[in-house]
Amino acid sequence: MCMPSERSKKPFKACIKCKFLVNHEEQRCPNCGSDTFSDEWSGVIIILDPAKSEIAKMLGIGRPGRYALRIR
Amino acid sequence: MAEQSKFFIVRTTARQELNAALLLEARARGMGEGFYSIIIPPDVKGYLILEVKGLHLVYGLIKDIKHVRGRATGSISVEELKRLMLVESVISELKPGDVVEIISGPFKGLKASVISVNAQKNEVTLNILEASYKLEATLPGDYVKPVKK
């Protein structure tokens, strides 16, 4: 489990499994149920309308929300 | 035929891309249909990309939003966006024994051979070839560029 450190200024942590961005207080990913998160992510995609978004289709995202593009 | 979405580039204050995107997200949800996604490409400072139904929606969306500094002219194609979004880190294709050039930091300009790669930390341990004695250094993955064989 990762805790937000003093150095980390990112408001979210990313689920390692599905890249969904969640608040630091969350224990489980609301998207996939995984409990492994990372603070080392970059790039964000906010999906508003997955049915019409070409990028959501390209990335295989079917649920609206915030996702990281790259996780280290 | 399905409606084609269009991609427009919006300028923001550097390092405020996420804050601007969150404000835009909240407004887009309130404005209703026509907004498909908001993209902050990794390693690009001061810009974000809106995927919308048409240009007219962009102006309404970005008006008076904090950290947004206007729209860049023109639009961007899906192929260009794909290239921006899916840039693979150099480190993923390095393996021990490869020769790399250091492009940043105190060893800038020197050639080195790779000893080990730590993809999780994005670090690479190098043996600097041009030093007169054995010199090992661990550098961030972004500091090196592979030399073509």
Tab-separated table of C-alpha atoms in Angstrom:
chain	number	residue	atom	x	y	z
A	1	MET	CA	0.000	0.000	0.000
A	2	CYS	CA	1.366	3.453	-0.754
A	3	MET	CA	0.922	6.511	1.409
A	4	PRO	CA	1.105	10.063	0.145
A	5	SER	CA	4.520	11.382	1.105
A	6	GLU	CA	5.556	14.953	1.783
A	7	ARG	CA	7.292	15.024	-1.590
A	8	SER	CA	4.320	13.716	-3.499
A	9	LYS	CA	2.165	16.623	-4.610
A	10	LYS	CA	-0.097	14.536	-6.785
A	11	PRO	CA	-3.717	14.655	-5.664
A	12	PHE	CA	-4.369	11.099	-6.848
A	13	LYS	CA	-2.798	7.677	-6.846
A	14	ALA	CA	-3.123	5.330	-9.788
A	15	CYS	CA	-4.375	1.753	-9.688
A	16	ILE	CA	-1.570	-0.397	-11.082
A	17	LYS	CA	-4.022	-2.850	-12.637
A	18	CYS	CA	-6.462	-0.562	-14.485
A	19	LYS	CA	-4.702	2.871	-14.224
A	20	PHE	CA	-7.802	4.444	-12.626
A	21	LEU	CA	-6.940	7.531	-10.565
A	22	VAL	CA	-8.340	7.587	-7.041
A	23	ASN	CA	-7.945	9.781	-3.957
A	24	HIS	CA	-5.210	8.821	-1.516
A	25	GLU	CA	-7.783	7.864	1.153
A	26	GLU	CA	-9.295	5.094	-0.987
A	27	GLN	CA	-8.228	1.576	-0.015
A	28	ARG	CA	-9.648	-0.222	-3.046
A	29	CYS	CA	-9.948	0.763	-6.673
A	30	PRO	CA	-13.633	1.518	-7.382
A	31	ASN	CA	-13.091	0.417	-10.984
A	32	CYS	CA	-11.468	-3.016	-10.647
A	33	GLY	CA	-11.307	-3.733	-6.885
A	34	SER	CA	-7.516	-3.978	-6.816
A	35	ASP	CA	-5.626	-2.698	-3.757
A	36	THR	CA	-2.257	-1.960	-5.363
A	37	PHE	CA	-1.589	1.661	-6.211
A	38	SER	CA	1.310	3.765	-7.421
A	39	ASP	CA	2.232	7.425	-6.968
A	40	GLU	CA	4.632	7.265	-9.902
A	41	TRP	CA	2.347	8.034	-12.791
A	42	SER	CA	2.258	10.616	-15.557
A	43	GLY	CA	-0.230	11.761	-18.139
A	44	VAL	CA	-3.973	11.821	-17.507
A	45	ILE	CA	-7.020	11.059	-19.561
A	46	ILE	CA	-10.416	12.112	-18.249
A	47	ILE	CA	-13.101	10.145	-20.028
A	48	LEU	CA	-16.443	11.945	-20.089
A	49	ASP	CA	-18.316	9.937	-22.728
A	50	PRO	CA	-16.741	6.505	-23.316
A	51	ALA	CA	-19.317	5.557	-25.955
A	52	LYS	CA	-18.359	8.428	-28.249
A	53	SER	CA	-14.705	8.994	-27.362
A	54	GLU	CA	-12.278	7.604	-29.943
A	55	ILE	CA	-9.463	7.623	-27.412
A	56	ALA	CA	-11.522	5.612	-24.910
A	57	LYS	CA	-12.176	3.029	-27.610
A	58	MET	CA	-8.506	2.958	-28.568
A	59	LEU	CA	-7.444	2.394	-24.959
A	60	GLY	CA	-10.306	-0.019	-24.244
A	61	ILE	CA	-11.858	2.158	-21.535
A	62	GLY	CA	-15.577	1.621	-21.013
A	63	ARG	CA	-16.227	3.595	-17.865
A	64	PRO	CA	-16.076	7.370	-17.385
A	65	GLY	CA	-13.452	8.660	-14.972
A	66	ARG	CA	-9.847	9.696	-14.636
A	67	TYR	CA	-7.063	7.408	-15.786
A	68	ALA	CA	-3.269	7.658	-15.813
A	69	LEU	CA	-1.550	7.169	-19.152
A	70	ARG	CA	1.763	5.867	-17.891
A	71	ILE	CA	2.640	4.153	-14.606
A	72	ARG	CA	6.156	3.445	-13.431
B	1	MET	CA	-22.158	6.800	-39.438
B	2	ALA	CA	-20.884	7.659	-35.979
B	3	GLU	CA	-19.983	11.261	-35.286
B	4	GLN	CA	-16.283	11.898	-35.528
B	5	SER	CA	-14.735	13.548	-32.544
B	6	LYS	CA	-12.270	16.387	-32.977
B	7	PHE	CA	-9.172	17.142	-30.962
B	8	PHE	CA	-8.230	20.688	-29.976
B	9	ILE	CA	-5.207	21.902	-28.058
B	10	VAL	CA	-5.660	24.225	-25.080
B	11	ARG	CA	-2.812	26.178	-23.514
B	12	THR	CA	-2.544	26.219	-19.740
B	13	THR	CA	-0.162	27.593	-17.149
B	14	ALA	CA	2.824	25.235	-16.920
B	15	ARG	CA	2.460	22.578	-14.186
B	16	GLN	CA	-1.214	23.467	-13.699
B	17	GLU	CA	-2.440	21.082	-16.404
B	18	LEU	CA	-4.169	18.736	-13.954
B	19	ASN	CA	-5.882	21.544	-12.030
B	20	ALA	CA	-7.095	23.076	-15.279
B	21	ALA	CA	-8.300	19.678	-16.515
B	22	LEU	CA	-10.255	19.063	-13.301
B	23	LEU	CA	-11.950	22.450	-13.603
B	24	LEU	CA	-12.748	21.754	-17.258
B	25	GLU	CA	-14.097	18.319	-16.333
B	26	ALA	CA	-16.495	19.816	-13.781
B	27	ARG	CA	-17.723	22.415	-16.260
B	28	ALA	CA	-18.042	19.906	-19.122
B	29	ARG	CA	-20.206	17.639	-16.959
B	30	GLY	CA	-22.471	20.606	-16.220
B	31	MET	CA	-22.684	21.709	-19.846
B	32	GLY	CA	-24.057	18.397	-21.091
B	33	GLU	CA	-23.290	16.463	-24.267
B	34	GLY	CA	-20.564	16.947	-26.846
B	35	PHE	CA	-17.519	16.567	-24.586
B	36	TYR	CA	-15.816	13.211	-24.900
B	37	SER	CA	-12.481	13.377	-23.089
B	38	ILE	CA	-9.690	15.596	-21.726
B	39	ILE	CA	-6.115	14.447	-22.230
B	40	ILE	CA	-2.919	15.581	-20.519
B	41	PRO	CA	-0.105	13.981	-22.509
B	42	PRO	CA	2.871	12.804	-20.404
B	43	ASP	CA	6.028	14.940	-20.703
B	44	VAL	CA	4.192	17.865	-22.310
B	45	LYS	CA	4.076	21.012	-20.213
B	46	GLY	CA	1.517	23.742	-20.616
B	47	TYR	CA	-0.906	22.014	-22.966
B	48	LEU	CA	-3.895	19.742	-22.767
B	49	ILE	CA	-6.088	18.265	-25.433
B	50	LEU	CA	-9.875	18.311	-25.595
B	51	GLU	CA	-11.815	15.687	-27.495
B	52	VAL	CA	-15.125	17.299	-28.392
B	53	LYS	CA	-17.868	17.188	-30.979
B	54	GLY	CA	-17.010	20.580	-32.477
B	55	LEU	CA	-14.900	23.699	-32.072
B	56	HIS	CA	-17.798	25.853	-30.852
B	57	LEU	CA	-17.921	23.831	-27.632
B	58	VAL	CA	-14.277	24.547	-26.816
B	59	TYR	CA	-14.744	28.300	-26.488
B	60	GLY	CA	-17.691	27.925	-24.115
B	61	LEU	CA	-15.822	25.378	-22.064
B	62	ILE	CA	-12.536	27.222	-21.554
B	63	LYS	CA	-13.983	30.703	-20.995
B	64	ASP	CA	-12.849	32.156	-17.639
B	65	ILE	CA	-11.376	28.895	-16.383
B	66	LYS	CA	-8.426	29.432	-14.056
B	67	HIS	CA	-5.012	28.387	-15.443
B	68	VAL	CA	-6.338	28.178	-19.024
B	69	ARG	CA	-4.530	30.573	-21.331
B	70	GLY	CA	-6.500	30.081	-24.515
B	71	ARG	CA	-6.647	27.741	-27.434
B	72	ALA	CA	-3.759	26.895	-29.729
B	73	THR	CA	-4.702	27.250	-33.385
B	74	GLY	CA	-5.444	24.162	-35.422
B	75	SER	CA	-6.424	20.709	-34.358
B	76	ILE	CA	-4.591	17.449	-33.911
B	77	SER	CA	-5.215	14.082	-35.566
B	78	VAL	CA	-5.731	10.792	-33.749
B	79	GLU	CA	-2.415	9.459	-35.090
B	80	GLU	CA	-0.484	12.443	-33.753
B	81	LEU	CA	-2.254	12.156	-30.423
B	82	LYS	CA	-1.487	8.438	-30.243
B	83	ARG	CA	2.188	9.231	-30.715
B	84	LEU	CA	2.055	11.832	-27.935
B	85	MET	CA	0.244	9.591	-25.493
B	86	LEU	CA	2.001	6.314	-25.978
B	87	VAL	CA	5.632	7.450	-25.874
B	88	GLU	CA	7.553	4.527	-24.448
B	89	SER	CA	10.318	5.261	-22.005
B	90	VAL	CA	13.812	4.784	-23.463
B	91	ILE	CA	14.667	2.541	-20.559
B	92	SER	CA	12.270	-0.208	-21.625
B	93	GLU	CA	14.389	-1.047	-24.667
B	94	LEU	CA	17.804	-0.937	-22.962
B	95	LYS	CA	19.591	-4.075	-21.843
B	96	PRO	CA	22.979	-4.684	-20.181
B	97	GLY	CA	25.849	-4.275	-22.622
B	98	ASP	CA	24.160	-1.642	-24.793
B	99	VAL	CA	26.088	1.521	-25.533
B	100	VAL	CA	24.281	4.762	-24.732
B	101	GLU	CA	25.047	8.447	-24.906
B	102	ILE	CA	24.420	10.577	-21.835
B	103	ILE	CA	22.375	13.586	-22.877
B	104	SER	CA	21.916	15.408	-19.592
B	105	GLY	CA	23.514	15.949	-16.185
B	106	PRO	CA	27.211	16.243	-15.263
B	107	PHE	CA	28.259	13.452	-17.666
B	108	LYS	CA	26.491	15.013	-20.639
B	109	GLY	CA	28.051	14.115	-23.972
B	110	LEU	CA	29.913	11.007	-22.744
B	111	LYS	CA	29.319	7.490	-23.990
B	112	ALA	CA	28.661	4.671	-21.548
B	113	SER	CA	27.768	0.993	-21.501
B	114	VAL	CA	24.754	-0.241	-19.585
B	115	ILE	CA	25.452	-2.442	-16.551
B	116	SER	CA	21.925	-2.812	-15.228
B	117	VAL	CA	18.479	-1.353	-15.728
B	118	ASN	CA	15.929	-0.696	-12.992
B	119	ALA	CA	12.694	-0.091	-14.852
B	120	GLN	CA	10.640	0.399	-11.681
B	121	LYS	CA	12.808	3.241	-10.439
B	122	ASN	CA	13.464	4.424	-14.014
B	123	GLU	CA	17.195	4.282	-13.322
B	124	VAL	CA	20.061	2.893	-15.291
B	125	THR	CA	23.532	1.996	-13.990
B	126	LEU	CA	26.267	2.795	-16.454
B	127	ASN	CA	29.971	2.252	-16.935
B	128	ILE	CA	31.315	5.449	-18.439
B	129	LEU	CA	33.582	4.484	-21.329
B	130	GLU	CA	35.415	7.736	-21.846
B	131	ALA	CA	36.675	8.017	-18.271
B	132	SER	CA	40.355	7.149	-17.722
B	133	TYR	CA	39.479	4.984	-14.715
B	134	LYS	CA	36.520	2.722	-14.019
B	135	LEU	CA	33.588	4.969	-13.334
B	136	GLU	CA	30.122	3.683	-12.565
B	137	ALA	CA	27.133	5.971	-12.301
B	138	THR	CA	23.422	5.488	-11.728
B	139	LEU	CA	21.380	7.967	-13.699
B	140	PRO	CA	17.681	8.563	-14.402
B	141	GLY	CA	16.456	6.818	-17.534
B	142	ASP	CA	15.636	10.148	-19.171
B	143	TYR	CA	19.317	11.140	-19.140
B	144	VAL	CA	20.394	8.557	-21.719
B	145	LYS	CA	19.873	7.981	-25.411
B	146	PRO	CA	20.722	4.691	-27.140
B	147	VAL	CA	23.553	4.871	-29.671
B	148	LYS	CA	22.674	3.299	-32.992
B	149	LYS	CA	24.639	0.131	-33.656
